[in-house]
Coordinates of C-alpha atoms and ligand atoms in Angstrom, one line a residue:
X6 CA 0.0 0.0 0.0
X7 CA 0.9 3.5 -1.1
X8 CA 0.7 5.5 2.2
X9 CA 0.1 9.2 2.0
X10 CA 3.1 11.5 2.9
X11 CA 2.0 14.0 6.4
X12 CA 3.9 16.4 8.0
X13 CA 2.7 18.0 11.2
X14 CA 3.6 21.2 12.0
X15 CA 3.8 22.0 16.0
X16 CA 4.9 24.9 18.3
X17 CA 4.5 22.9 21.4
X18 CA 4.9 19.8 23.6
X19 CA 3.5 17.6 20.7
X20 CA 1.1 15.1 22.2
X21 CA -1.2 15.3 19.5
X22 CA 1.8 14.9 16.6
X23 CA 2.8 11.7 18.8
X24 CA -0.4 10.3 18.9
X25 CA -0.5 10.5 15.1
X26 CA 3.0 9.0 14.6
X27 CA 1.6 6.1 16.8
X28 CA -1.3 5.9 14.7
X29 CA 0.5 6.0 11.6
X30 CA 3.1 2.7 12.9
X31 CA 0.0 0.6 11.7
X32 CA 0.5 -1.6 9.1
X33 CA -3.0 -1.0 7.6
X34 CA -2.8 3.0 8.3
X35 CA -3.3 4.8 5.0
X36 CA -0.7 7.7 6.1
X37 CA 3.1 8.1 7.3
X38 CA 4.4 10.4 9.0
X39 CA 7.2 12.0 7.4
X40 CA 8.5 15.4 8.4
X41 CA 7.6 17.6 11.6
X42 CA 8.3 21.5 11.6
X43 CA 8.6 23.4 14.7
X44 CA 8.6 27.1 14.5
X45 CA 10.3 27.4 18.1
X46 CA 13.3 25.5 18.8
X47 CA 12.3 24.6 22.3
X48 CA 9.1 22.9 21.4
X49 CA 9.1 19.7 23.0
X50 CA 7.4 17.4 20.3
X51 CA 10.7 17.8 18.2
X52 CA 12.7 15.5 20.6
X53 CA 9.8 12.8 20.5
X54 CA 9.4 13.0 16.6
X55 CA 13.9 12.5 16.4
X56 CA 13.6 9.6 18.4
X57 CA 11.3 7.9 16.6
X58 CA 13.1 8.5 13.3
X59 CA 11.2 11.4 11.9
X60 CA 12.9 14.2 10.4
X61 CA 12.3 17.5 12.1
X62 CA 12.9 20.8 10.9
X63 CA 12.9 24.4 12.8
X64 CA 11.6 27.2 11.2
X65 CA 11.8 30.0 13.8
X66 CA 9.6 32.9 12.9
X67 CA 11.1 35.5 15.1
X68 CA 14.3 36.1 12.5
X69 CA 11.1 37.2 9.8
X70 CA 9.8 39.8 12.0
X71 CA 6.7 41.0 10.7
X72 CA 7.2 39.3 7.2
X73 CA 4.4 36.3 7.5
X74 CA 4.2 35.2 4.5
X75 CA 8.6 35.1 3.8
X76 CA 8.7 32.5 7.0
X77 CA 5.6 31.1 5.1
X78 CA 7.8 30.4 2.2
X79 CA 10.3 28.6 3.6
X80 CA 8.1 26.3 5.4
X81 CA 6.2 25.3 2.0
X82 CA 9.4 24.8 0.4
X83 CA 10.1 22.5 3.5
X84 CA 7.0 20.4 2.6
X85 CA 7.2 20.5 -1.3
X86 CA 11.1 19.3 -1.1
X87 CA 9.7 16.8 0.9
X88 CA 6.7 15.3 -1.1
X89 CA 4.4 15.9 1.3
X90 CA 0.6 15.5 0.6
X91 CA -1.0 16.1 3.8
X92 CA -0.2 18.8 6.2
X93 CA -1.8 17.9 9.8
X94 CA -1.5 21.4 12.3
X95 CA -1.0 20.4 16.0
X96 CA -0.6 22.9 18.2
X97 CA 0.8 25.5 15.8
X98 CA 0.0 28.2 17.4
X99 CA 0.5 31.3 14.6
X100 CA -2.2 32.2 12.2
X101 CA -1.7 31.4 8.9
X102 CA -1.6 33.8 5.9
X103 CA -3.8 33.4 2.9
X104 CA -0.9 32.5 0.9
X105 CA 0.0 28.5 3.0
X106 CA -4.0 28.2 3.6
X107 CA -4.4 28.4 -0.2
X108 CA -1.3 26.6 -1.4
X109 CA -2.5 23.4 0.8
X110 CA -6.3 23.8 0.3
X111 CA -7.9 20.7 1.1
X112 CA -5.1 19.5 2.5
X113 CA -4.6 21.4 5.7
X114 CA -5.8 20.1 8.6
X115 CA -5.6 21.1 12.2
X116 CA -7.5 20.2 15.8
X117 CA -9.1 22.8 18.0
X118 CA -10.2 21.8 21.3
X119 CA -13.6 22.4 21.5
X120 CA -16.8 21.7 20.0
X121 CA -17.0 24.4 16.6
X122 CA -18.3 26.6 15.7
X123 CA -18.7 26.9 19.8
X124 CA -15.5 28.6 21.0
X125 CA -13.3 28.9 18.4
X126 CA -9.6 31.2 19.8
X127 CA -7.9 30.1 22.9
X128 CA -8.5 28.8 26.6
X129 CA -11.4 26.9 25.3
X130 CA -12.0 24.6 28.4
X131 CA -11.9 27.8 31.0
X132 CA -14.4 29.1 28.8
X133 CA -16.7 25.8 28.6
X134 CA -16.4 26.3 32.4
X135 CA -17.8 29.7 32.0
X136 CA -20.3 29.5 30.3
X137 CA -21.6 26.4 32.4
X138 CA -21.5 24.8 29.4
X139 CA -23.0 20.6 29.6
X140 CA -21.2 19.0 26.6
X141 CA -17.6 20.1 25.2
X142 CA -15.0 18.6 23.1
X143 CA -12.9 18.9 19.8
X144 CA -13.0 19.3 16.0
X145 CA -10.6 18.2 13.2
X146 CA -11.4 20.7 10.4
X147 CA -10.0 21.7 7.2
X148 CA -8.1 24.7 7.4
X149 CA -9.6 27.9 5.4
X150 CA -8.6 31.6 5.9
X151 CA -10.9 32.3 9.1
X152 CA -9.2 30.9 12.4
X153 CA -11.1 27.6 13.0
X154 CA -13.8 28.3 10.5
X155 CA -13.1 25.6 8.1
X156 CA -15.2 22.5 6.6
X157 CA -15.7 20.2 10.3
X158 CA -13.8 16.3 9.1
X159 CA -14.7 15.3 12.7
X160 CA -15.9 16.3 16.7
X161 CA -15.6 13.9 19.2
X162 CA -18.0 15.1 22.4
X163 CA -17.0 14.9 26.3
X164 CA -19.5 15.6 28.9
X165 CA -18.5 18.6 31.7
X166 CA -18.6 17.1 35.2
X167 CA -19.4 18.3 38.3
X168 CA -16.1 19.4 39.7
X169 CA -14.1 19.4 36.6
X170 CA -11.5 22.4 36.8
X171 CA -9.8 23.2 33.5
X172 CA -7.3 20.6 33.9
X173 CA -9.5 17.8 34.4
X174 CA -11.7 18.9 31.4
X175 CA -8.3 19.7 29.3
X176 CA -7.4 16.4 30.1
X177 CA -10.3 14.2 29.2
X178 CA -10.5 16.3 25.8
X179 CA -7.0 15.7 24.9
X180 CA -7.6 12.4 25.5
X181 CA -10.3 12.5 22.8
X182 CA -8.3 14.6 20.4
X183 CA -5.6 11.6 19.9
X184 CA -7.9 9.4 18.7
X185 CA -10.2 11.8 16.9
X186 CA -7.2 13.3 15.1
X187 CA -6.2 9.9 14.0
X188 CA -9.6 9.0 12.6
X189 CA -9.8 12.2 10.5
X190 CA -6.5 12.0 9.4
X191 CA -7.0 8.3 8.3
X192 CA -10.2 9.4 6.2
X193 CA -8.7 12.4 4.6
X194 CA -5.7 10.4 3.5
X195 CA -8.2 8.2 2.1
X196 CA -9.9 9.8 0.0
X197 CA -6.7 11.5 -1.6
X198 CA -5.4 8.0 -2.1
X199 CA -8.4 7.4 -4.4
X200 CA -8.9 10.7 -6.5
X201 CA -4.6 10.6 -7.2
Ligands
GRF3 C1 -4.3 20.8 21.7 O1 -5.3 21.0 22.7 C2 -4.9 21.2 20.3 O2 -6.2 20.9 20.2 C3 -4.6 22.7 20.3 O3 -3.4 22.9 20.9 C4 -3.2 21.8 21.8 C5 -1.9 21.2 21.5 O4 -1.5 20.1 22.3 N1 -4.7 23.2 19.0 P1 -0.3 19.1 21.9 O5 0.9 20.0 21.5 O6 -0.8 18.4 20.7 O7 -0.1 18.3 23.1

């Protein structure tokens, strides 16, 4: 089998991009993971990608300044040099110019935690709280132009508890995320297998 070439792109600790490499060691999986790109040095994913084999690349945007869409460049020449077919956002935590969302259309993916179009922007789970929300969650979307706007792939639902503080919610949604992220991920790579 002919499995689809990802790269993840993370800012962070990486427990999502790990739970898709893990997904990905699967025989039967229709996706590998090939290539991960940080844009800080320090984020802590990189290390776990390395050690399982995975090339990693850090494209820090600090040394562009303002210029978005120059840093922007050099992390599509990353993934077209690469081959890659499938760009999966985990934790990436800068906003994307309309020049990446368009060159990967249909392509992009990326997780929020919560259930969209319900609380799109950040702190999601204090927020849940907040409101006194019953049900919360998380959505893999495609990514368009607006932040966490684009066509829903997948929500996975978790019900708010009596109790929960943000890190027990944050918790039981991440736990949700892993396996939700590998689903959509899965399905997407699917259906690009069949229409190349
Ligand atoms: C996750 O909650 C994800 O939904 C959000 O950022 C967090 C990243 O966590 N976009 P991790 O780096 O995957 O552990």
């Amino acid at each position: 089998m002919t499995k689809v070439k990802v790269a993840i792109l993370i800012s962070g600790r990486g427990s999502n991009m790990a739970a898709l490499i893990a997904a990905a060691k699967d025989r039967a999986y229709p996706a590998q993971i090939v290539l991960v790109i940080a844009n800080l040095a320090d984020a802590g994913g990189l290390a776990l990608a390395a050690a399982q084999g995975i090339e990693t690349a850090v494209i820090e945007h600090a040394p562009f300044g303002k210029d978005r869409l120059a840093h922007e460049r050099m992390i599509d020449a990353k993934l077209r040099q690469a081959g890659i077919e499938i760009v999966a956002l985990a934790g990436y935590m800068r906003v994307l110019t309309p020049f990446l969302v368009e060159a990967w259309a249909g392509r992009m993916i990326n997780i929020h935690p919560s259930l969209l179009p319900a609380l799109p922007g950040l702190h999601t789970h204090q927020r849940a709280l907040e409101a006194g929300l019953e049900k919360h969650g998380c959505t893999v979307h495609l990514v368009t132009a607006g932040v966490d706007e684009g066509p829903i792939l997948g929500q996975a639902k978790v019900d708010i508890l009596p109790g929960d503080t943000e890190a027990s919610l944050s918790a039981r949604v991440l736990e949700e995320e892993h396996k939700l992220y590998a689903r959509c991920l899965a399905d997407l790579a699917k259906t690009i297998t069949k229409t190349s």
